[in-house]
Tab-separated table of C-alpha atoms in Angstrom:
chain	number	residue	atom	x	y	z
A	9	UNK	CA	-19.119	-105.793	-32.241
A	10	UNK	CA	-21.446	-103.066	-33.454
A	11	UNK	CA	-19.891	-99.992	-35.039
A	12	UNK	CA	-21.127	-96.597	-33.987
A	13	UNK	CA	-22.174	-94.347	-36.818
A	14	UNK	CA	-20.859	-90.836	-37.102
A	15	UNK	CA	-23.390	-88.067	-36.597
A	16	UNK	CA	-22.493	-85.813	-39.526
A	17	UNK	CA	-24.712	-82.917	-38.462
A	18	UNK	CA	-23.152	-82.882	-34.998
A	19	UNK	CA	-19.637	-83.014	-36.472
A	20	UNK	CA	-20.536	-80.162	-38.823
A	21	UNK	CA	-21.810	-78.063	-35.921
A	22	UNK	CA	-18.646	-78.756	-33.891
A	23	UNK	CA	-16.476	-77.621	-36.808
A	24	UNK	CA	-18.581	-74.481	-37.263
A	25	UNK	CA	-18.403	-73.725	-33.529
A	26	UNK	CA	-14.621	-74.018	-33.522
A	27	UNK	CA	-14.378	-71.658	-36.509
A	28	UNK	CA	-16.744	-69.165	-34.858
A	29	UNK	CA	-14.738	-69.134	-31.613
A	30	UNK	CA	-11.499	-68.512	-33.517
A	31	UNK	CA	-13.012	-65.718	-35.601
A	32	UNK	CA	-14.527	-64.224	-32.441
A	33	UNK	CA	-11.050	-64.128	-30.917
A	34	UNK	CA	-9.992	-61.996	-33.882
A	35	UNK	CA	-12.670	-59.465	-32.990
A	36	UNK	CA	-10.979	-58.950	-29.634
A	37	UNK	CA	-7.349	-59.228	-30.794
A	38	UNK	CA	-7.686	-57.028	-33.908
A	39	UNK	CA	-10.545	-54.710	-32.925
A	40	UNK	CA	-8.763	-51.524	-34.038
A	41	UNK	CA	-8.065	-52.831	-37.542
A	42	UNK	CA	-11.437	-54.522	-37.846
A	43	UNK	CA	-13.229	-51.329	-36.838
A	44	UNK	CA	-11.769	-49.719	-39.978
A	45	UNK	CA	-13.752	-52.246	-42.024
A	46	UNK	CA	-17.012	-50.583	-40.976
A	47	UNK	CA	-18.580	-47.733	-42.967
A	48	UNK	CA	-18.206	-44.201	-41.642
A	49	UNK	CA	-21.849	-43.795	-40.632
A	50	UNK	CA	-21.623	-46.536	-37.974
A	51	UNK	CA	-20.881	-45.055	-34.528
A	52	UNK	CA	-18.813	-46.715	-31.798
A	53	UNK	CA	-17.031	-48.936	-34.314
A	54	UNK	CA	-14.812	-50.734	-31.838
A	55	UNK	CA	-17.813	-51.533	-29.613
A	56	UNK	CA	-19.604	-52.939	-32.674
A	57	UNK	CA	-16.607	-55.182	-33.376
A	58	UNK	CA	-16.616	-56.452	-29.780
A	59	UNK	CA	-20.379	-57.017	-29.989
A	60	UNK	CA	-20.095	-59.012	-33.213
A	61	UNK	CA	-17.391	-61.118	-31.563
A	62	UNK	CA	-19.839	-61.848	-28.756
A	63	UNK	CA	-22.471	-62.739	-31.362
A	64	UNK	CA	-20.079	-65.283	-32.850
A	65	UNK	CA	-19.457	-66.829	-29.425
A	66	UNK	CA	-23.189	-66.939	-28.668
A	67	UNK	CA	-23.960	-68.630	-31.978
A	68	UNK	CA	-21.090	-71.089	-31.473
A	69	UNK	CA	-22.922	-72.220	-28.344
A	70	UNK	CA	-26.515	-71.727	-29.514
A	71	UNK	CA	-26.278	-74.082	-32.472
A	72	UNK	CA	-25.848	-76.994	-30.048
A	73	UNK	CA	-29.196	-76.571	-28.291
A	74	UNK	CA	-32.139	-78.188	-30.043
A	75	UNK	CA	-34.506	-75.495	-28.838
A	76	UNK	CA	-32.458	-72.653	-30.379
A	77	UNK	CA	-30.666	-74.433	-33.229
A	78	UNK	CA	-32.817	-73.526	-36.225
A	79	UNK	CA	-33.328	-69.873	-35.245
A	80	UNK	CA	-29.640	-69.499	-34.372
A	81	UNK	CA	-28.689	-71.012	-37.735
A	82	UNK	CA	-30.970	-68.652	-39.646
A	83	UNK	CA	-29.651	-65.643	-37.720
A	84	UNK	CA	-26.094	-66.821	-38.324
A	85	UNK	CA	-26.748	-66.964	-42.078
A	86	UNK	CA	-28.137	-63.409	-41.926
A	87	UNK	CA	-25.023	-62.386	-39.966
A	88	UNK	CA	-22.734	-63.932	-42.598
A	89	UNK	CA	-24.567	-61.979	-45.316
A	90	UNK	CA	-24.439	-58.727	-43.325
A	91	UNK	CA	-20.676	-58.848	-42.717
A	92	UNK	CA	-19.772	-59.428	-46.368
A	93	UNK	CA	-19.934	-55.696	-47.279
A	94	UNK	CA	-17.357	-54.955	-44.553
A	95	UNK	CA	-15.018	-57.518	-46.114
A	96	UNK	CA	-15.581	-56.010	-49.556
A	97	UNK	CA	-14.849	-52.513	-48.191
A	98	UNK	CA	-11.651	-53.753	-46.532
A	99	UNK	CA	-10.437	-55.359	-49.748
A	100	UNK	CA	-11.232	-52.282	-51.840
A	101	UNK	CA	-9.188	-50.185	-49.394
A	102	UNK	CA	-6.351	-52.754	-49.132
A	103	UNK	CA	-6.982	-52.849	-45.383
A	104	UNK	CA	-4.975	-55.313	-43.342
A	105	UNK	CA	-7.447	-55.829	-40.492
A	106	UNK	CA	-4.778	-57.372	-38.241
A	107	UNK	CA	-2.483	-54.358	-38.303
A	108	UNK	CA	-4.965	-51.634	-39.229
A	109	UNK	CA	-2.630	-50.534	-42.037
A	110	UNK	CA	-3.622	-50.139	-45.670
A	111	UNK	CA	-1.154	-52.667	-47.046
A	112	UNK	CA	-3.496	-55.671	-47.246
A	113	UNK	CA	-4.044	-58.072	-50.137
A	114	UNK	CA	-6.700	-55.903	-51.803
A	115	UNK	CA	-9.147	-57.331	-54.301
A	116	UNK	CA	-7.395	-60.691	-54.443
A	117	UNK	CA	-8.738	-61.272	-50.922
A	118	UNK	CA	-12.260	-61.419	-52.360
A	119	UNK	CA	-11.340	-64.420	-54.509
A	120	UNK	CA	-11.009	-66.271	-51.215
A	121	UNK	CA	-13.509	-64.432	-49.026
A	122	UNK	CA	-16.638	-64.570	-51.185
A	123	UNK	CA	-16.447	-68.338	-51.875
A	124	UNK	CA	-15.602	-68.884	-48.193
A	125	UNK	CA	-18.622	-66.803	-47.149
A	126	UNK	CA	-20.828	-68.873	-49.455
A	127	UNK	CA	-19.354	-72.046	-47.954
A	128	UNK	CA	-20.135	-70.814	-44.432
A	129	UNK	CA	-23.717	-70.021	-45.426
A	130	UNK	CA	-24.191	-73.430	-47.069
A	131	UNK	CA	-22.465	-75.197	-44.146
A	132	UNK	CA	-24.705	-73.428	-41.642
A	133	UNK	CA	-27.811	-74.279	-43.606
A	134	UNK	CA	-26.822	-77.913	-44.102
A	135	UNK	CA	-25.564	-78.761	-40.615
A	136	UNK	CA	-27.545	-76.335	-38.452
A	137	UNK	CA	-30.812	-75.230	-40.065
A	138	UNK	CA	-31.680	-78.525	-41.756
A	139	UNK	CA	-29.366	-80.737	-39.667
A	140	UNK	CA	-30.807	-83.404	-37.437
């Protein structure tokens, strides 16, 4: 009996897609609190949060199509880099994005968030951009 081998790149993309769908749900469930993460000069903050949730859903799907995979992965890495300042702002202000109150974990959140963001970037590169 021949054993089937596991397609690691496919498994990595599935895991990333699941994470993206769950984080996208947060954009719709916690839009008021998440909109407070954005700098003051950005208009229509809540609409931006909804739009970024849609971006996460689109990328969760797009990384599974050979034709769009590499471009979607590169754009997803750019997206991960672009949202990091909002997470830094939220931690500096002790923002709890789920409640919209300013009683969040503060700077200690960055000890988790920055390494996690780097992991997401590396994961996306490994399993999506260079993945087979």
